[in-house]
CSV table of N, CA and C in Angstrom, one decimal:
chain,number,residue,atom,x,y,z
A,1156,MET,N,-7.0,-4.4,-24.3
A,1156,MET,CA,-6.7,-5.9,-23.6
A,1156,MET,C,-7.2,-6.5,-24.9
A,1157,THR,N,-6.8,-7.8,-25.3
A,1157,THR,CA,-6.8,-8.3,-26.2
A,1157,THR,C,-7.8,-9.5,-25.8
A,1158,PRO,N,-8.5,-10.1,-26.9
A,1158,PRO,CA,-9.8,-10.9,-26.3
A,1158,PRO,C,-8.9,-12.3,-25.5
A,1159,GLU,N,-7.5,-12.9,-25.6
A,1159,GLU,CA,-7.1,-13.7,-24.8
A,1159,GLU,C,-6.7,-13.1,-23.5
A,1160,GLU,N,-6.5,-11.6,-23.8
A,1160,GLU,CA,-6.4,-11.1,-22.0
A,1160,GLU,C,-7.4,-11.1,-21.3
A,1161,TYR,N,-8.9,-10.6,-22.3
A,1161,TYR,CA,-9.9,-10.9,-21.5
A,1161,TYR,C,-10.0,-12.1,-20.9
A,1162,VAL,N,-9.9,-13.0,-21.7
A,1162,VAL,CA,-10.3,-14.3,-21.1
A,1162,VAL,C,-9.5,-14.7,-19.8
A,1163,GLU,N,-8.3,-14.0,-19.5
A,1163,GLU,CA,-7.4,-14.5,-18.4
A,1163,GLU,C,-7.7,-14.1,-17.4
A,1164,ALA,N,-8.0,-12.7,-17.5
A,1164,ALA,CA,-8.7,-12.0,-16.5
A,1164,ALA,C,-9.8,-12.0,-15.8
A,1165,VAL,N,-11.0,-12.9,-17.0
A,1165,VAL,CA,-12.2,-13.4,-16.4
A,1165,VAL,C,-11.9,-14.2,-15.5
A,1166,LEU,N,-11.1,-15.4,-16.3
A,1166,LEU,CA,-10.9,-16.5,-15.6
A,1166,LEU,C,-10.4,-15.8,-13.5
A,1167,ASP,N,-9.2,-15.1,-13.9
A,1167,ASP,CA,-8.4,-14.6,-12.6
A,1167,ASP,C,-9.4,-14.3,-11.5
A,1168,LEU,N,-10.2,-13.5,-12.0
A,1168,LEU,CA,-11.4,-12.9,-11.2
A,1168,LEU,C,-12.0,-14.1,-10.6
A,1169,VAL,N,-12.3,-15.0,-11.4
A,1169,VAL,CA,-13.7,-16.3,-10.9
A,1169,VAL,C,-12.5,-16.8,-9.8
A,1170,GLU,N,-11.3,-16.9,-10.1
A,1170,GLU,CA,-10.4,-17.6,-9.3
A,1170,GLU,C,-10.3,-17.1,-8.0
A,1171,ARG,N,-10.5,-15.6,-7.8
A,1171,ARG,CA,-10.6,-14.9,-6.2
A,1171,ARG,C,-11.8,-15.0,-5.9
A,1172,ILE,N,-12.9,-15.4,-6.0
A,1172,ILE,CA,-14.2,-15.4,-5.7
A,1172,ILE,C,-14.1,-16.2,-4.0
A,1173,PRO,N,-14.0,-16.2,-3.3
A,1173,PRO,CA,-13.9,-16.7,-2.0
A,1173,PRO,C,-15.0,-17.9,-1.8
A,1174,ALA,N,-14.5,-19.2,-1.1
A,1174,ALA,CA,-15.9,-20.0,-0.9
A,1174,ALA,C,-16.8,-19.8,-0.5
A,1175,GLY,N,-18.1,-20.0,-0.9
A,1175,GLY,CA,-19.5,-20.1,0.1
A,1175,GLY,C,-19.7,-18.2,-0.6
A,1176,ARG,N,-19.5,-17.8,-1.6
A,1176,ARG,CA,-19.6,-16.7,-2.3
A,1176,ARG,C,-19.8,-16.8,-3.9
A,1177,VAL,N,-20.5,-16.0,-4.3
A,1177,VAL,CA,-20.8,-16.0,-5.9
A,1177,VAL,C,-20.6,-14.4,-6.6
A,1178,MET,N,-20.6,-14.3,-7.9
A,1178,MET,CA,-20.6,-13.3,-8.5
A,1178,MET,C,-21.5,-13.9,-9.7
A,1179,SER,N,-22.2,-12.7,-9.9
A,1179,SER,CA,-23.0,-13.0,-11.8
A,1179,SER,C,-22.3,-12.6,-12.8
A,1180,TYR,N,-22.5,-13.6,-13.9
A,1180,TYR,CA,-22.0,-13.1,-15.2
A,1180,TYR,C,-21.7,-11.5,-15.3
A,1181,GLY,N,-22.8,-10.7,-15.0
A,1181,GLY,CA,-22.8,-9.3,-15.2
A,1181,GLY,C,-22.0,-8.6,-14.2
A,1182,ALA,N,-21.7,-9.1,-13.2
A,1182,ALA,CA,-20.9,-8.5,-11.7
A,1182,ALA,C,-19.4,-9.0,-12.7
A,1183,VAL,N,-19.2,-10.0,-12.9
A,1183,VAL,CA,-17.5,-10.1,-13.4
A,1183,VAL,C,-17.4,-9.1,-14.6
A,1184,ALA,N,-18.5,-8.7,-15.2
A,1184,ALA,CA,-18.4,-8.1,-16.9
A,1184,ALA,C,-18.1,-6.7,-16.2
A,1185,ASP,N,-18.9,-6.0,-15.3
A,1185,ASP,CA,-18.5,-4.9,-14.7
A,1185,ASP,C,-17.4,-4.4,-14.0
A,1186,ALA,N,-17.2,-5.8,-13.3
A,1186,ALA,CA,-15.8,-5.4,-12.3
A,1186,ALA,C,-14.4,-5.5,-13.1
A,1187,LEU,N,-14.4,-5.9,-14.6
A,1187,LEU,CA,-13.5,-5.5,-15.7
A,1187,LEU,C,-13.6,-4.8,-16.5
A,1188,ALA,N,-14.8,-3.7,-16.2
A,1188,ALA,CA,-14.9,-3.2,-17.6
A,1188,ALA,C,-14.3,-1.9,-18.0
A,1189,GLU,N,-14.1,-1.4,-16.6
A,1189,GLU,CA,-12.9,-0.2,-16.8
A,1189,GLU,C,-11.5,-0.8,-17.6
A,1190,ARG,N,-11.0,-1.7,-16.9
A,1190,ARG,CA,-10.1,-2.2,-17.6
A,1190,ARG,C,-10.1,-2.6,-19.1
A,1191,SER,N,-10.8,-3.3,-19.5
A,1191,SER,CA,-11.0,-4.2,-20.5
A,1191,SER,C,-11.7,-3.3,-21.9
A,1192,GLY,N,-12.6,-2.4,-21.6
A,1192,GLY,CA,-13.8,-2.0,-22.3
A,1192,GLY,C,-14.5,-2.3,-23.0
A,1193,ARG,N,-14.9,-3.6,-22.1
A,1193,ARG,CA,-15.6,-4.5,-22.2
A,1193,ARG,C,-16.9,-4.9,-21.2
A,1194,ALA,N,-18.0,-5.1,-21.1
A,1194,ALA,CA,-19.1,-4.9,-20.1
A,1194,ALA,C,-20.2,-6.2,-20.5
A,1195,SER,N,-20.0,-7.1,-21.1
A,1195,SER,CA,-21.3,-8.2,-21.5
A,1195,SER,C,-21.1,-9.3,-20.9
A,1196,ALA,N,-21.9,-9.6,-20.1
A,1196,ALA,CA,-22.4,-10.5,-19.4
A,1196,ALA,C,-22.6,-12.0,-19.9
A,1197,ARG,N,-22.8,-11.7,-21.2
A,1197,ARG,CA,-23.2,-12.8,-22.1
A,1197,ARG,C,-21.6,-13.5,-23.0
A,1198,LEU,N,-20.7,-12.2,-22.7
A,1198,LEU,CA,-19.3,-12.6,-23.1
A,1198,LEU,C,-18.6,-13.5,-21.6
A,1199,VAL,N,-19.1,-13.1,-20.6
A,1199,VAL,CA,-18.3,-14.1,-19.4
A,1199,VAL,C,-19.2,-15.4,-19.4
A,1200,GLY,N,-20.2,-15.5,-19.8
A,1200,GLY,CA,-20.7,-16.8,-19.6
A,1200,GLY,C,-20.2,-17.6,-20.8
A,1201,SER,N,-20.1,-16.9,-21.9
A,1201,SER,CA,-19.4,-18.1,-23.2
A,1201,SER,C,-17.6,-18.3,-22.9
A,1202,ILE,N,-17.3,-17.2,-21.8
A,1202,ILE,CA,-16.0,-17.5,-21.7
A,1202,ILE,C,-15.9,-18.6,-20.4
A,1203,MET,N,-17.0,-18.4,-19.8
A,1203,MET,CA,-17.0,-19.6,-18.5
A,1203,MET,C,-17.4,-20.8,-19.2
A,1204,ALA,N,-18.5,-21.0,-20.3
A,1204,ALA,CA,-18.7,-22.4,-20.5
A,1204,ALA,C,-17.4,-22.8,-21.6
A,1205,ARG,N,-16.6,-22.1,-22.1
A,1205,ARG,CA,-15.6,-22.7,-23.0
A,1205,ARG,C,-14.0,-22.8,-22.4
A,1206,HIS,N,-14.0,-22.1,-21.1
A,1206,HIS,CA,-12.5,-22.0,-20.5
A,1206,HIS,C,-12.3,-22.2,-18.9
A,1207,GLY,N,-14.1,-22.5,-18.5
A,1207,GLY,CA,-13.9,-22.0,-16.8
A,1207,GLY,C,-13.5,-23.5,-16.0
A,1208,GLY,N,-13.2,-24.6,-16.7
A,1208,GLY,CA,-13.4,-25.9,-16.5
A,1208,GLY,C,-12.4,-25.8,-15.0
A,1209,GLY,N,-11.1,-25.1,-15.0
A,1209,GLY,CA,-10.1,-25.1,-14.3
A,1209,GLY,C,-10.2,-24.1,-13.1
A,1210,VAL,N,-11.1,-23.5,-13.1
A,1210,VAL,CA,-11.7,-22.4,-12.0
A,1210,VAL,C,-12.9,-22.6,-11.4
A,1211,PRO,N,-13.1,-22.0,-10.3
A,1211,PRO,CA,-14.5,-22.3,-9.4
A,1211,PRO,C,-15.9,-21.9,-10.2
A,1212,TRP,N,-15.7,-22.5,-11.0
A,1212,TRP,CA,-17.1,-22.0,-12.3
A,1212,TRP,C,-18.5,-22.3,-11.4
A,1213,HIS,N,-18.5,-23.0,-10.4
A,1213,HIS,CA,-20.1,-23.1,-9.8
A,1213,HIS,C,-20.4,-21.6,-9.2
A,1214,ARG,N,-19.3,-20.9,-9.1
A,1214,ARG,CA,-19.3,-19.3,-8.0
A,1214,ARG,C,-19.8,-18.3,-8.8
A,1215,VAL,N,-20.1,-18.8,-10.3
A,1215,VAL,CA,-20.3,-17.7,-11.4
A,1215,VAL,C,-22.3,-17.9,-11.3
A,1216,VAL,N,-23.1,-17.2,-11.4
A,1216,VAL,CA,-24.9,-17.7,-11.4
A,1216,VAL,C,-25.1,-16.2,-12.2
A,1217,ASN,N,-26.3,-16.7,-12.5
A,1217,ASN,CA,-26.9,-15.8,-13.3
A,1217,ASN,C,-27.4,-14.4,-12.3
A,1218,SER,N,-27.9,-13.2,-12.5
A,1218,SER,CA,-28.2,-12.2,-11.7
A,1218,SER,C,-29.4,-12.6,-10.9
A,1219,ALA,N,-30.5,-13.6,-11.0
A,1219,ALA,CA,-31.5,-14.0,-10.4
A,1219,ALA,C,-30.9,-15.3,-9.1
A,1220,GLY,N,-29.5,-15.6,-9.4
A,1220,GLY,CA,-29.3,-16.5,-8.7
A,1220,GLY,C,-29.4,-17.8,-9.0
A,1221,ARG,N,-29.6,-18.2,-10.3
A,1221,ARG,CA,-29.8,-19.7,-11.4
A,1221,ARG,C,-28.4,-19.9,-11.4
A,1222,LEU,N,-28.2,-21.4,-11.2
A,1222,LEU,CA,-26.9,-22.0,-11.2
A,1222,LEU,C,-26.5,-22.1,-13.0
A,1223,PRO,N,-25.5,-22.4,-13.4
A,1223,PRO,CA,-24.8,-22.7,-14.6
A,1223,PRO,C,-25.8,-23.7,-15.2
A,1224,PRO,N,-26.4,-23.3,-16.3
A,1224,PRO,CA,-27.2,-24.3,-17.3
A,1224,PRO,C,-26.6,-25.8,-17.4
A,1225,GLY,N,-27.2,-26.7,-17.0
A,1225,GLY,CA,-26.7,-28.1,-17.3
A,1225,GLY,C,-25.8,-28.8,-16.3
A,1226,HIS,N,-25.6,-27.5,-15.4
A,1226,HIS,CA,-24.4,-28.2,-14.4
A,1226,HIS,C,-25.3,-27.8,-13.0
A,1227,GLU,N,-26.2,-27.6,-12.9
A,1227,GLU,CA,-26.9,-27.3,-11.7
A,1227,GLU,C,-26.7,-28.1,-10.9
A,1228,VAL,N,-26.8,-29.4,-10.5
A,1228,VAL,CA,-26.8,-30.3,-9.6
A,1228,VAL,C,-25.2,-30.4,-9.0
A,1229,GLU,N,-24.2,-30.1,-9.8
A,1229,GLU,CA,-23.2,-30.4,-9.3
A,1229,GLU,C,-22.9,-28.8,-8.7
A,1230,ALA,N,-23.1,-28.0,-9.3
A,1230,ALA,CA,-23.0,-26.6,-8.5
A,1230,ALA,C,-23.8,-26.3,-7.4
A,1231,ARG,N,-25.1,-27.0,-7.2
A,1231,ARG,CA,-25.4,-26.8,-6.1
A,1231,ARG,C,-24.7,-27.7,-5.2
A,1232,ALA,N,-24.7,-28.7,-5.3
A,1232,ALA,CA,-23.5,-29.7,-4.4
A,1232,ALA,C,-22.6,-29.1,-3.8
A,1233,ARG,N,-21.2,-28.3,-5.1
A,1233,ARG,CA,-20.5,-27.7,-4.5
A,1233,ARG,C,-20.6,-26.8,-3.5
A,1234,LEU,N,-21.6,-25.6,-4.1
A,1234,LEU,CA,-21.8,-24.7,-3.2
A,1234,LEU,C,-22.3,-24.9,-2.0
A,1235,ARG,N,-23.1,-25.9,-1.6
A,1235,ARG,CA,-23.9,-26.4,-0.5
A,1235,ARG,C,-22.9,-26.8,0.4
A,1236,ALA,N,-21.4,-27.7,-0.1
A,1236,ALA,CA,-20.1,-27.7,0.8
A,1236,ALA,C,-19.9,-26.9,1.3
A,1237,GLU,N,-19.7,-25.6,0.5
A,1237,GLU,CA,-19.0,-24.5,0.6
A,1237,GLU,C,-19.6,-23.7,1.9
A,1238,GLY,N,-20.9,-23.9,2.2
A,1238,GLY,CA,-21.7,-23.2,3.0
A,1238,GLY,C,-22.6,-22.1,2.3
A,1239,ALA,N,-22.5,-21.9,0.9
A,1239,ALA,CA,-23.3,-20.8,0.4
A,1239,ALA,C,-24.9,-21.3,0.7
A,1240,PRO,N,-25.4,-19.6,0.9
A,1240,PRO,CA,-27.1,-19.9,1.2
A,1240,PRO,C,-27.5,-20.2,0.0
A,1241,LEU,N,-28.6,-21.2,0.0
A,1241,LEU,CA,-29.1,-21.7,-1.5
A,1241,LEU,C,-30.8,-22.0,-1.2
A,1242,ARG,N,-31.3,-21.6,-2.1
A,1242,ARG,CA,-32.7,-21.3,-2.5
A,1242,ARG,C,-33.0,-22.7,-3.4
A,1243,PRO,N,-34.3,-22.7,-3.6
A,1243,PRO,CA,-34.8,-23.7,-4.4
A,1243,PRO,C,-34.6,-23.6,-5.6
A,1244,SER,N,-34.1,-22.0,-6.2
A,1244,SER,CA,-34.1,-22.1,-7.7
A,1244,SER,C,-32.5,-21.7,-7.7
A,1245,GLY,N,-31.9,-21.9,-6.8
A,1245,GLY,CA,-30.4,-21.6,-7.1
A,1245,GLY,C,-29.6,-21.1,-5.8
A,1246,VAL,N,-29.0,-19.9,-6.0
A,1246,VAL,CA,-28.3,-19.5,-4.8
A,1246,VAL,C,-29.0,-18.2,-4.2
A,1247,ASP,N,-28.6,-17.7,-3.1
A,1247,ASP,CA,-29.4,-16.7,-2.2
A,1247,ASP,C,-28.1,-15.5,-3.0
A,1248,MET,N,-28.7,-14.4,-3.9
A,1248,MET,CA,-27.7,-13.5,-4.1
A,1248,MET,C,-27.0,-12.8,-2.9
A,1249,ALA,N,-27.6,-12.8,-1.6
A,1249,ALA,CA,-26.7,-12.1,0.0
A,1249,ALA,C,-25.4,-12.7,-0.1
A,1250,ALA,N,-25.5,-13.9,-0.9
A,1250,ALA,CA,-23.6,-14.4,-0.7
A,1250,ALA,C,-23.0,-13.7,-1.9
A,1251,SER,N,-23.4,-12.4,-2.7
A,1251,SER,CA,-22.8,-12.3,-3.8
A,1251,SER,C,-21.5,-11.3,-3.1
A,1252,TRP,N,-20.5,-11.5,-4.2
A,1252,TRP,CA,-19.3,-11.1,-3.5
A,1252,TRP,C,-18.7,-9.6,-4.4
A,1253,SER,N,-17.9,-8.8,-4.3
A,1253,SER,CA,-17.4,-8.1,-5.0
A,1253,SER,C,-15.8,-8.2,-4.9
A,1254,PRO,N,-14.9,-7.9,-5.5
A,1254,PRO,CA,-13.5,-7.7,-5.9
A,1254,PRO,C,-13.0,-6.5,-4.5
A,1255,GLU,N,-13.9,-5.6,-4.8
A,1255,GLU,CA,-13.7,-4.3,-3.8
A,1255,GLU,C,-13.5,-4.9,-2.0
A,1256,GLU,N,-14.5,-6.1,-2.1
A,1256,GLU,CA,-14.4,-6.5,-0.5
A,1256,GLU,C,-13.0,-7.0,-0.2
A,1257,GLY,N,-12.1,-7.5,-1.3
A,1257,GLY,CA,-11.1,-8.4,-0.9
A,1257,GLY,C,-11.7,-9.6,-0.6
A,1258,MET,N,-10.7,-10.5,-0.1
A,1258,MET,CA,-10.8,-12.0,-0.1
A,1258,MET,C,-11.4,-12.0,1.5
């Protein structure tokens, strides 16, 4: 998979995360690892920062549920509107979603 194809795969996967659910950067990387040969949460974070504006970027958080840096207020508002369970520090990771679950 080329770097450009990996960017598209990340964005396609993020687009599939249902409203009110989240995935961590690492979970996104892990879900694509076998197909892509890559497994870097940092790379997923970089892709989201550069290319994620057109997808539900607020549904991708760190492994502790902390919201995207610099966008916490907007991400919290969007997640609240979707009914995601929130904590003072971010989102409750009980809202985690996996592609194996389907939509």
